Amino acid sequence: MVESVPNEATEKDISALNDALNEERMGAVMRIVNGIPGAEVALFLESLPGDKRQAVWEVVDESSQGEVLVSLRDEVRDSLIEGMDTEQLVEATRDLDLDDMADIIVDLPEEVSNQLILSMDKASRDLLNQVLSYDEDSAGGLMNPEVVTVRTDVTVEVVKRYFQFRGSLPAPLGDLFAVGRKGHYKGRIPIETLLTCDSKTFIRDIIDEDAPAILDTTPASEVAQDFEHNDWITAPVVNDKNILIGRITIDDVVDVIREEAERSVMRMAGLNEEGDMFAPIMTSSKRRAVWLGINLLTVLLAAFAIGFFEETIKQVTALAILMPVVASMGGIAGSQTLTLMIRGMATGQVGSGNIKDLLNREFMIGVINSVLWAVVLAGLTTFWFRDWDMGLVIAMALAVNLVAGALAGVLIPVMLRRMSIDPAIAGGVVLTTVTDIVGYVSFLAFGTWILIV
């Protein structure tokens, strides 16, 4: 892959912007901010605390504010919108593309959204309402309803003249889409074919009729997979009657992939609602307190299980030293499997048809690793404490917990999904509880059996 020079330049701009802001050189801040793409300005704004964020926002050119607002996370966008009056918001957003307008209009004050809608012609209002009628995480919610179509019964020469008459084409252009007289989707026309074939060729002779369209209700995650598998730049969107209603472009899909990746990472830590890294301290504290409380309950459960073996620990203090080893190793083994399962579920690679095979696979991996590391840890423990029985205890407990962790890593996300609970949010907490309890109980039970009884 060729390195992106513009990205390197942007990094330098961001660094220079930070320096200028720290030195309160607002003239320099203004020049830099208004010389980089809106998405980069949004990224920079999200990296700033509230007071500095507002100072930078005030020097962003009004013609760029709409593009910046669209690129911001919801929490950051809402904080900036609160400080803008109606006239500013209308001016900043009136020239957005319809798909971008649909993304932001629901977050605008009612007075602003009403003014924007009234300023549109009837055709644009109808198209906007069409996009807004869909879930934002569906193909219909992602699409831009403004799409260039061609009829199958015209020649290439007619299409080229039509392009010249329009004077401009939507970007990225990608393939063109052919429709019938009533707007039914017929297929794709590769742009390179259109530009290189004979001008008198009919469109029906060069369309790819096997090229699929995306149904408007398709989830955004599946749309992203379709783009990945087919190397699309653009894709047509149709309704249940196969009427072409819009198109999705690669830039929209990149946003979906990025947002889904960010959500997955944040959910693993229970922070799926924390979109602003400089959100108010009390707000973030409340959100995090919930998951800290849940984790405390699981830890207390593990401590309760340990309490049954209090007398054993008093008699063999070495057990207390080695207990965390067994629990930690099981937790790591389970986390590896859990991560693969969550990724597989997100990409559609894990389903009811292959759960049994995955369970068998992870069981065998758990067995192999348990034998390997049980032998290693038994040797180290025996050398450390000069006690073969202690080595046997930890080897047996480690073997049990590594296998349990691997199996739990498969079964927990499956069960959580069936309960309509997001595995990325709750999976880690449940897994930790399982591996801690199995690890502690097995270790102390084997210790009692072999060392005490």
CSV table of C-alpha atoms in Angstrom, one decimal:
chain,number,residue,atom,x,y,z
A,1,MET,CA,0.0,0.0,0.0
A,2,VAL,CA,1.3,3.5,-0.9
A,3,GLU,CA,1.9,5.8,2.0
A,4,SER,CA,-0.5,8.7,2.2
A,5,VAL,CA,1.4,12.0,2.0
A,6,PRO,CA,-1.8,14.0,2.9
A,7,ASN,CA,-2.1,12.1,6.2
A,8,GLU,CA,1.6,12.9,7.0
A,9,ALA,CA,0.9,16.6,6.3
A,10,THR,CA,-2.2,16.5,8.4
A,11,GLU,CA,-0.3,15.1,11.4
A,12,LYS,CA,2.1,18.0,11.1
A,13,ASP,CA,-0.8,20.5,10.9
A,14,ILE,CA,-2.3,18.9,14.1
A,15,SER,CA,1.0,19.2,15.9
A,16,ALA,CA,1.4,22.9,14.8
A,17,LEU,CA,-2.2,23.5,15.8
A,18,ASN,CA,-1.6,22.2,19.3
A,19,ASP,CA,1.5,24.5,19.6
A,20,ALA,CA,-0.3,27.5,18.4
A,21,LEU,CA,-3.3,26.9,20.7
A,22,ASN,CA,-1.0,26.4,23.8
A,23,GLU,CA,0.8,29.7,22.9
A,24,GLU,CA,-2.6,31.4,22.3
A,25,ARG,CA,-1.7,32.4,18.8
A,26,MET,CA,-5.3,32.3,17.5
A,27,GLY,CA,-4.4,33.8,14.1
A,28,ALA,CA,-2.2,30.8,13.5
A,29,VAL,CA,-4.9,28.5,14.8
A,30,MET,CA,-7.4,30.0,12.4
A,31,ARG,CA,-5.1,29.5,9.4
A,32,ILE,CA,-4.4,25.9,10.2
A,33,VAL,CA,-7.9,24.9,11.1
A,34,ASN,CA,-9.3,26.4,7.9
A,35,GLY,CA,-6.6,24.7,5.8
A,36,ILE,CA,-7.3,21.1,6.7
A,37,PRO,CA,-10.3,18.8,5.9
A,38,GLY,CA,-13.4,19.0,8.1
A,39,ALA,CA,-13.0,15.5,9.4
A,40,GLU,CA,-9.5,16.3,10.6
A,41,VAL,CA,-10.8,19.4,12.4
A,42,ALA,CA,-13.4,17.2,14.1
A,43,LEU,CA,-10.7,14.8,15.2
A,44,PHE,CA,-8.7,17.7,16.7
A,45,LEU,CA,-11.8,19.1,18.4
A,46,GLU,CA,-12.5,15.8,20.1
A,47,SER,CA,-9.0,15.7,21.5
A,48,LEU,CA,-9.5,19.0,23.4
A,49,PRO,CA,-11.1,19.8,26.8
A,50,GLY,CA,-14.2,21.9,26.7
A,51,ASP,CA,-12.8,25.4,27.0
A,52,LYS,CA,-10.1,24.9,24.4
A,53,ARG,CA,-12.6,23.1,22.1
A,54,GLN,CA,-14.9,26.1,22.2
A,55,ALA,CA,-12.0,28.5,21.4
A,56,VAL,CA,-11.0,26.5,18.3
A,57,TRP,CA,-14.7,26.1,17.2
A,58,GLU,CA,-15.1,29.9,17.2
A,59,VAL,CA,-12.4,30.3,14.5
A,60,VAL,CA,-13.7,27.6,12.2
A,61,ASP,CA,-15.0,29.1,9.0
A,62,GLU,CA,-18.8,29.0,8.7
A,63,SER,CA,-18.6,27.3,5.3
A,64,SER,CA,-16.8,24.4,6.9
A,65,GLN,CA,-18.8,24.1,10.2
A,66,GLY,CA,-21.4,21.8,8.7
A,67,GLU,CA,-18.8,19.3,7.5
A,68,VAL,CA,-17.1,19.4,10.9
A,69,LEU,CA,-20.4,18.8,12.8
A,70,VAL,CA,-21.3,15.8,10.7
A,71,SER,CA,-17.9,14.3,11.4
A,72,LEU,CA,-18.1,14.7,15.2
A,73,ARG,CA,-19.2,12.1,17.7
A,74,ASP,CA,-22.7,12.8,19.0
A,75,GLU,CA,-21.7,14.0,22.5
A,76,VAL,CA,-19.2,16.5,21.1
A,77,ARG,CA,-21.5,17.7,18.4
A,78,ASP,CA,-24.3,18.3,20.9
A,79,SER,CA,-22.0,20.4,23.1
A,80,LEU,CA,-21.1,22.6,20.2
A,81,ILE,CA,-24.6,22.9,18.9
A,82,GLU,CA,-25.8,24.1,22.4
A,83,GLY,CA,-23.5,27.2,22.0
A,84,MET,CA,-24.8,28.2,18.5
A,85,ASP,CA,-27.9,30.2,17.7
A,86,THR,CA,-30.5,29.3,15.1
A,87,GLU,CA,-29.1,31.5,12.3
A,88,GLN,CA,-25.6,30.0,12.7
A,89,LEU,CA,-26.8,26.5,12.6
A,90,VAL,CA,-29.0,27.0,9.6
A,91,GLU,CA,-26.1,28.7,7.7
A,92,ALA,CA,-23.7,25.9,8.7
A,93,THR,CA,-25.9,23.0,7.6
A,94,ARG,CA,-28.0,24.2,4.7
A,95,ASP,CA,-25.6,23.1,2.0
A,96,LEU,CA,-24.9,19.6,3.3
A,97,ASP,CA,-25.5,16.5,1.1
A,98,LEU,CA,-28.8,14.9,1.8
A,99,ASP,CA,-27.3,11.8,3.5
A,100,ASP,CA,-25.2,14.1,5.7
A,101,MET,CA,-28.2,16.2,6.4
A,102,ALA,CA,-30.2,13.1,7.5
A,103,ASP,CA,-27.4,12.2,9.9
A,104,ILE,CA,-27.4,15.6,11.7
A,105,ILE,CA,-30.9,17.0,11.4
A,106,VAL,CA,-32.2,14.8,14.2
A,107,ASP,CA,-29.7,16.3,16.6
A,108,LEU,CA,-30.6,19.9,15.7
A,109,PRO,CA,-33.0,22.1,17.7
A,110,GLU,CA,-36.6,21.8,16.3
A,111,GLU,CA,-36.6,25.4,15.1
A,112,VAL,CA,-33.4,24.9,13.1
A,113,SER,CA,-34.5,21.6,11.5
A,114,ASN,CA,-37.9,23.2,10.6
A,115,GLN,CA,-36.1,26.1,8.9
A,116,LEU,CA,-33.8,23.8,7.0
A,117,ILE,CA,-36.7,21.7,5.8
A,118,LEU,CA,-38.7,24.7,4.7
A,119,SER,CA,-35.7,26.0,2.7
A,120,MET,CA,-35.6,22.9,0.6
A,121,ASP,CA,-37.6,22.3,-2.6
A,122,LYS,CA,-40.3,19.6,-2.5
A,123,ALA,CA,-38.1,17.0,-4.2
A,124,SER,CA,-35.3,17.4,-1.7
A,125,ARG,CA,-37.7,17.3,1.2
A,126,ASP,CA,-39.2,14.1,-0.1
A,127,LEU,CA,-35.8,12.5,-0.5
A,128,LEU,CA,-34.8,13.6,3.0
A,129,ASN,CA,-37.9,12.2,4.6
A,130,GLN,CA,-37.3,9.0,2.7
A,131,VAL,CA,-33.8,8.6,4.3
A,132,LEU,CA,-35.1,9.6,7.7
A,133,SER,CA,-37.8,6.9,7.6
A,134,TYR,CA,-35.0,4.3,7.9
A,135,ASP,CA,-33.0,3.1,10.9
A,136,GLU,CA,-29.7,5.0,10.9
A,137,ASP,CA,-27.9,1.6,11.1
A,138,SER,CA,-29.5,0.2,7.9
A,139,ALA,CA,-28.7,0.5,4.2
A,140,GLY,CA,-31.6,3.0,3.8
A,141,GLY,CA,-30.2,5.1,6.6
A,142,LEU,CA,-26.7,5.2,5.0
A,143,MET,CA,-27.7,5.9,1.5
A,144,ASN,CA,-27.7,9.1,-0.5
A,145,PRO,CA,-31.0,9.3,-2.4
A,146,GLU,CA,-29.5,11.5,-5.0
A,147,VAL,CA,-28.2,9.0,-7.6
A,148,VAL,CA,-27.5,9.2,-11.3
A,149,THR,CA,-29.3,6.6,-13.3
A,150,VAL,CA,-29.4,5.6,-16.9
A,151,ARG,CA,-32.0,3.8,-19.0
A,152,THR,CA,-31.2,0.6,-20.8
A,153,ASP,CA,-32.8,1.6,-24.1
A,154,VAL,CA,-30.4,4.6,-24.8
A,155,THR,CA,-26.9,4.6,-26.3
A,156,VAL,CA,-23.6,5.5,-24.7
A,157,GLU,CA,-23.5,8.7,-26.8
A,158,VAL,CA,-26.8,9.9,-25.2
A,159,VAL,CA,-25.4,9.2,-21.7
A,160,LYS,CA,-22.2,11.1,-22.4
A,161,ARG,CA,-24.2,14.1,-23.7
A,162,TYR,CA,-26.4,13.9,-20.6
A,163,PHE,CA,-23.2,14.1,-18.4
A,164,GLN,CA,-22.0,17.1,-20.3
A,165,PHE,CA,-25.4,18.8,-19.9
A,166,ARG,CA,-25.3,18.2,-16.1
A,167,GLY,CA,-21.9,19.8,-15.8
A,168,SER,CA,-21.0,17.9,-12.6
A,169,LEU,CA,-21.3,14.4,-11.2
A,170,PRO,CA,-21.5,13.1,-7.6
A,171,ALA,CA,-18.3,12.0,-6.0
A,172,PRO,CA,-17.1,9.3,-5.7
A,173,LEU,CA,-18.6,8.4,-9.1
A,174,GLY,CA,-18.0,4.6,-9.2
A,175,ASP,CA,-20.2,2.5,-11.4
A,176,LEU,CA,-23.5,3.8,-12.9
A,177,PHE,CA,-26.8,2.1,-12.3
A,178,ALA,CA,-29.3,1.1,-15.0
A,179,VAL,CA,-33.0,1.2,-14.5
A,180,GLY,CA,-36.1,0.3,-16.4
A,181,ARG,CA,-39.0,2.7,-17.3
A,182,LYS,CA,-40.5,2.5,-13.8
A,183,GLY,CA,-37.3,2.8,-11.9
A,184,HIS,CA,-36.6,-0.9,-11.4
A,185,TYR,CA,-32.9,-1.8,-10.9
A,186,LYS,CA,-31.4,-3.6,-13.9
A,187,GLY,CA,-27.7,-3.7,-13.2
A,188,ARG,CA,-24.4,-1.9,-13.1
A,189,ILE,CA,-22.5,-0.1,-15.9
A,190,PRO,CA,-18.8,0.0,-15.2
A,191,ILE,CA,-17.6,3.5,-15.8
A,192,GLU,CA,-14.5,2.3,-17.6
A,193,THR,CA,-16.7,0.3,-20.0
A,194,LEU,CA,-18.9,3.4,-20.7
A,195,LEU,CA,-15.8,5.5,-21.5
A,196,THR,CA,-14.1,3.1,-23.8
A,197,CYS,CA,-16.9,1.4,-25.8
A,198,ASP,CA,-18.3,2.6,-29.1
A,199,SER,CA,-20.6,5.6,-28.7
A,200,LYS,CA,-23.4,3.9,-30.6
A,201,THR,CA,-23.5,0.9,-28.2
A,202,PHE,CA,-26.8,0.5,-26.3
A,203,ILE,CA,-26.6,0.5,-22.5
A,204,ARG,CA,-28.5,-2.8,-22.4
A,205,ASP,CA,-25.5,-4.4,-24.2
A,206,ILE,CA,-22.9,-3.4,-21.6
A,207,ILE,CA,-24.7,-3.6,-18.2
A,208,ASP,CA,-23.7,-6.3,-15.7
A,209,GLU,CA,-27.2,-7.7,-14.9
A,210,ASP,CA,-25.7,-10.1,-12.3
A,211,ALA,CA,-24.4,-7.3,-10.1
A,212,PRO,CA,-26.5,-7.3,-6.9
A,213,ALA,CA,-28.2,-4.4,-5.2
A,214,ILE,CA,-28.5,-3.9,-1.5
A,215,LEU,CA,-31.9,-4.1,0.1
A,216,ASP,CA,-32.8,-1.0,2.0
A,217,THR,CA,-33.4,-2.8,5.3
A,218,THR,CA,-30.0,-4.5,5.3
A,219,PRO,CA,-28.1,-3.8,8.6
A,220,ALA,CA,-25.1,-1.5,8.2
A,221,SER,CA,-22.7,-4.2,9.4
A,222,GLU,CA,-23.8,-6.4,6.5
A,223,VAL,CA,-23.4,-3.5,4.0
A,224,ALA,CA,-19.8,-3.1,5.2
A,225,GLN,CA,-19.2,-6.8,4.6
A,226,ASP,CA,-20.6,-6.6,1.1
A,227,PHE,CA,-18.4,-3.7,0.2
A,228,GLU,CA,-15.4,-5.6,1.6
A,229,HIS,CA,-16.1,-8.8,-0.3
A,230,ASN,CA,-16.9,-7.1,-3.6
A,231,ASP,CA,-14.4,-4.3,-3.6
A,232,TRP,CA,-17.1,-1.8,-4.3
A,233,ILE,CA,-16.7,2.0,-4.4
A,234,THR,CA,-20.5,2.5,-4.6
A,235,ALA,CA,-23.5,0.2,-4.4
A,236,PRO,CA,-27.1,0.6,-5.4
A,237,VAL,CA,-29.9,0.5,-2.8
A,238,VAL,CA,-33.3,-0.9,-3.7
A,239,ASN,CA,-36.6,-1.3,-1.8
A,240,ASP,CA,-38.6,-4.5,-1.6
A,241,LYS,CA,-40.1,-3.9,-5.1
A,242,ASN,CA,-36.6,-3.7,-6.6
A,243,ILE,CA,-36.9,0.0,-7.3
A,244,LEU,CA,-33.6,1.9,-7.1
A,245,ILE,CA,-33.9,4.5,-4.3
A,246,GLY,CA,-30.3,5.6,-3.7
A,247,ARG,CA,-26.7,4.6,-3.4
A,248,ILE,CA,-24.1,4.0,-0.7
A,249,THR,CA,-20.5,5.2,-1.2
A,250,ILE,CA,-17.3,3.8,0.3
A,251,ASP,CA,-16.8,6.9,2.5
A,252,ASP,CA,-20.1,6.0,4.3
A,253,VAL,CA,-18.9,2.4,4.7
A,254,VAL,CA,-15.6,3.4,6.2
A,255,ASP,CA,-17.5,5.4,8.8
A,256,VAL,CA,-19.5,2.3,9.7
A,257,ILE,CA,-16.4,0.2,10.0
A,258,ARG,CA,-14.6,2.7,12.2
A,259,GLU,CA,-17.6,3.3,14.4
A,260,GLU,CA,-18.2,-0.4,14.9
A,261,ALA,CA,-14.6,-1.0,15.7
A,262,GLU,CA,-14.7,1.8,18.3
A,263,ARG,CA,-17.9,0.5,19.8
A,264,SER,CA,-16.5,-2.9,20.2
A,265,VAL,CA,-13.4,-1.7,22.0
A,266,MET,CA,-15.5,0.6,24.2
A,267,ARG,CA,-18.0,-2.1,25.0
A,268,MET,CA,-15.3,-4.5,26.2
A,269,ALA,CA,-14.7,-2.0,29.0
A,270,GLY,CA,-18.3,-1.1,29.5
A,271,LEU,CA,-17.8,2.4,28.1
A,272,ASN,CA,-20.1,2.1,25.0
A,273,GLU,CA,-21.9,5.3,25.9
A,274,GLU,CA,-18.7,7.4,26.5
A,275,GLY,CA,-18.2,9.0,23.1
A,276,ASP,CA,-16.4,12.1,24.4
A,277,MET,CA,-13.1,11.6,26.1
A,278,PHE,CA,-13.5,15.0,27.7
A,279,ALA,CA,-17.1,14.5,28.8
A,280,PRO,CA,-18.0,16.1,32.2
A,281,ILE,CA,-16.2,14.3,35.1
A,282,MET,CA,-19.4,13.5,37.0
A,283,THR,CA,-21.1,12.1,33.9
A,284,SER,CA,-18.2,9.8,33.1
A,285,SER,CA,-17.9,8.8,36.8
A,286,LYS,CA,-21.6,7.7,36.9
A,287,ARG,CA,-21.3,5.6,33.8
A,288,ARG,CA,-18.2,3.8,34.9
A,289,ALA,CA,-19.5,3.3,38.5
A,290,VAL,CA,-22.1,0.9,37.1
A,291,TRP,CA,-19.6,-1.5,35.7
A,292,LEU,CA,-17.3,-1.1,38.7
A,293,GLY,CA,-20.2,-2.2,40.8
A,294,ILE,CA,-20.9,-5.2,38.7
A,295,ASN,CA,-17.3,-6.2,38.8
A,296,LEU,CA,-17.3,-5.8,42.6
A,297,LEU,CA,-20.2,-8.3,42.9
A,298,THR,CA,-18.3,-10.9,40.8
A,299,VAL,CA,-15.2,-10.4,42.8
A,300,LEU,CA,-17.2,-10.9,46.1
A,301,LEU,CA,-18.6,-14.1,44.6
A,302,ALA,CA,-15.1,-15.4,44.0
A,303,ALA,CA,-14.1,-14.4,47.5
A,304,PHE,CA,-17.1,-16.2,48.9
A,305,ALA,CA,-16.0,-19.4,47.1
A,306,ILE,CA,-12.5,-19.0,48.6
A,307,GLY,CA,-14.0,-18.6,52.0
A,308,PHE,CA,-15.0,-22.3,52.0
A,309,PHE,CA,-11.3,-23.2,52.1
A,310,GLU,CA,-10.1,-20.9,54.8
A,311,GLU,CA,-8.8,-23.7,57.0
A,312,THR,CA,-6.8,-25.1,54.1
A,313,ILE,CA,-5.2,-21.8,53.4
A,314,LYS,CA,-4.3,-21.3,57.1
A,315,GLN,CA,-2.5,-24.7,57.1
A,316,VAL,CA,-0.7,-24.3,53.7
A,317,THR,CA,0.2,-20.7,53.1
A,318,ALA,CA,1.8,-21.5,49.8
A,319,LEU,CA,-1.6,-21.9,48.3
A,320,ALA,CA,-2.4,-18.3,48.9
A,321,ILE,CA,0.8,-17.3,47.0
A,322,LEU,CA,-0.1,-19.5,44.0
A,323,MET,CA,-3.8,-19.0,43.7
A,324,PRO,CA,-3.7,-15.9,41.5
A,325,VAL,CA,-1.6,-17.8,38.9
A,326,VAL,CA,-4.3,-20.3,38.2
A,327,ALA,CA,-7.1,-17.7,37.9
A,328,SER,CA,-5.0,-15.4,35.7
A,329,MET,CA,-3.9,-18.1,33.3
A,330,GLY,CA,-7.6,-19.3,32.9
A,331,GLY,CA,-8.7,-15.7,32.4
A,332,ILE,CA,-6.2,-15.1,29.6
A,333,ALA,CA,-7.1,-18.3,27.9
A,334,GLY,CA,-10.8,-17.5,28.1
A,335,SER,CA,-10.2,-13.9,26.9
A,336,GLN,CA,-8.4,-15.1,23.8
A,337,THR,CA,-11.3,-17.3,22.8
A,338,LEU,CA,-13.9,-14.7,23.8
A,339,THR,CA,-12.3,-12.1,21.6
A,340,LEU,CA,-12.3,-14.4,18.6
A,341,MET,CA,-15.9,-15.3,19.2
A,342,ILE,CA,-17.0,-11.7,19.5
A,343,ARG,CA,-15.1,-10.8,16.3
A,344,GLY,CA,-16.6,-13.8,14.5
A,345,MET,CA,-20.1,-12.8,15.6
A,346,ALA,CA,-19.6,-9.3,14.4
A,347,THR,CA,-18.3,-10.4,10.9
A,348,GLY,CA,-20.9,-13.2,10.5
A,349,GLN,CA,-18.4,-16.0,10.7
A,350,VAL,CA,-20.0,-17.5,13.9
A,351,GLY,CA,-23.5,-19.0,13.8
A,352,SER,CA,-25.5,-21.9,15.1
A,353,GLY,CA,-24.1,-24.1,12.3
A,354,ASN,CA,-20.5,-24.0,13.5
A,355,ILE,CA,-20.8,-23.6,17.3
A,356,LYS,CA,-20.2,-27.3,17.9
A,357,ASP,CA,-17.1,-27.3,15.7
A,358,LEU,CA,-15.8,-24.2,17.5
A,359,LEU,CA,-16.4,-25.8,20.8
A,360,ASN,CA,-14.5,-28.9,19.9
A,361,ARG,CA,-11.6,-26.8,18.4
A,362,GLU,CA,-11.3,-24.6,21.5
A,363,PHE,CA,-11.5,-27.7,23.8
A,364,MET,CA,-8.6,-29.3,22.0
A,365,ILE,CA,-6.6,-26.1,22.1
A,366,GLY,CA,-7.3,-25.8,25.9
A,367,VAL,CA,-6.2,-29.4,26.4
A,368,ILE,CA,-2.9,-28.9,24.6
A,369,ASN,CA,-2.1,-25.7,26.4
A,370,SER,CA,-3.2,-27.1,29.7
A,371,VAL,CA,-0.8,-30.1,29.4
A,372,LEU,CA,2.1,-27.8,28.2
A,373,TRP,CA,1.8,-25.2,30.9
A,374,ALA,CA,0.7,-27.6,33.7
A,375,VAL,CA,4.0,-29.4,33.2
A,376,VAL,CA,6.0,-26.2,33.1
A,377,LEU,CA,4.3,-24.7,36.2
A,378,ALA,CA,4.5,-28.0,38.1
A,379,GLY,CA,8.2,-28.0,37.6
A,380,LEU,CA,8.7,-24.4,38.6
A,381,THR,CA,6.5,-24.9,41.7
A,382,THR,CA,8.3,-28.1,42.8
A,383,PHE,CA,11.6,-26.3,42.4
A,384,TRP,CA,10.4,-23.3,44.3
A,385,PHE,CA,8.7,-25.0,47.3
A,386,ARG,CA,10.7,-28.3,47.2
A,387,ASP,CA,7.3,-30.1,47.2
A,388,TRP,CA,6.2,-32.6,44.5
A,389,ASP,CA,2.6,-32.6,45.9
A,390,MET,CA,2.4,-28.8,45.6
A,391,GLY,CA,3.5,-29.1,41.9
A,392,LEU,CA,0.8,-31.7,41.3
A,393,VAL,CA,-1.9,-29.5,42.8
A,394,ILE,CA,-1.2,-26.5,40.7
A,395,ALA,CA,-0.7,-28.6,37.6
A,396,MET,CA,-4.2,-30.2,38.0
A,397,ALA,CA,-5.9,-26.9,38.8
A,398,LEU,CA,-4.2,-25.1,35.9
A,399,ALA,CA,-5.3,-27.8,33.5
A,400,VAL,CA,-8.9,-27.6,34.7
A,401,ASN,CA,-9.0,-23.8,34.5
A,402,LEU,CA,-7.4,-23.5,31.0
A,403,VAL,CA,-9.9,-25.9,29.5
A,404,ALA,CA,-12.8,-24.3,31.4
A,405,GLY,CA,-11.7,-20.8,30.2
A,406,ALA,CA,-11.5,-22.0,26.6
A,407,LEU,CA,-15.0,-23.5,26.8
A,408,ALA,CA,-16.4,-20.5,28.6
A,409,GLY,CA,-15.0,-18.3,25.9
A,410,VAL,CA,-17.2,-20.1,23.3
A,411,LEU,CA,-20.3,-20.6,25.4
A,412,ILE,CA,-20.7,-17.3,27.2
A,413,PRO,CA,-21.1,-15.1,24.1
A,414,VAL,CA,-23.5,-17.7,22.5
A,415,MET,CA,-25.7,-17.7,25.7
A,416,LEU,CA,-25.6,-13.9,26.0
A,417,ARG,CA,-26.6,-13.4,22.5
A,418,ARG,CA,-29.6,-15.8,23.0
A,419,MET,CA,-30.5,-13.6,26.0
A,420,SER,CA,-30.3,-10.5,23.8
A,421,ILE,CA,-27.4,-9.2,25.8
A,422,ASP,CA,-24.4,-7.8,23.9
A,423,PRO,CA,-21.4,-10.2,24.4
A,424,ALA,CA,-19.0,-7.3,23.9
A,425,ILE,CA,-20.4,-5.5,27.0
A,426,ALA,CA,-21.1,-8.4,29.4
A,427,GLY,CA,-18.8,-11.2,28.1
A,428,GLY,CA,-15.7,-10.1,29.9
A,429,VAL,CA,-17.3,-9.7,33.3
A,430,VAL,CA,-19.0,-13.1,33.1
A,431,LEU,CA,-15.9,-14.8,31.8
A,432,THR,CA,-13.7,-13.3,34.6
A,433,THR,CA,-16.2,-14.6,37.2
A,434,VAL,CA,-16.2,-18.1,35.7
A,435,THR,CA,-12.4,-18.4,35.5
A,436,ASP,CA,-11.8,-16.9,38.9
A,437,ILE,CA,-14.3,-19.2,40.6
A,438,VAL,CA,-13.2,-22.4,38.7
A,439,GLY,CA,-9.5,-21.5,39.2
A,440,TYR,CA,-9.8,-20.8,42.9
A,441,VAL,CA,-12.1,-23.7,43.8
A,442,SER,CA,-10.2,-26.3,41.7
A,443,PHE,CA,-6.9,-25.2,43.2
A,444,LEU,CA,-8.1,-25.1,46.8
A,445,ALA,CA,-10.1,-28.3,46.4
A,446,PHE,CA,-7.1,-30.2,44.9
A,447,GLY,CA,-4.9,-28.7,47.7
A,448,THR,CA,-7.2,-29.9,50.4
A,449,TRP,CA,-7.5,-33.4,48.9
A,450,ILE,CA,-3.7,-33.9,48.3
A,451,LEU,CA,-2.0,-31.8,50.9
A,452,ILE,CA,-4.5,-31.9,53.9
A,453,VAL,CA,-6.7,-34.9,53.8
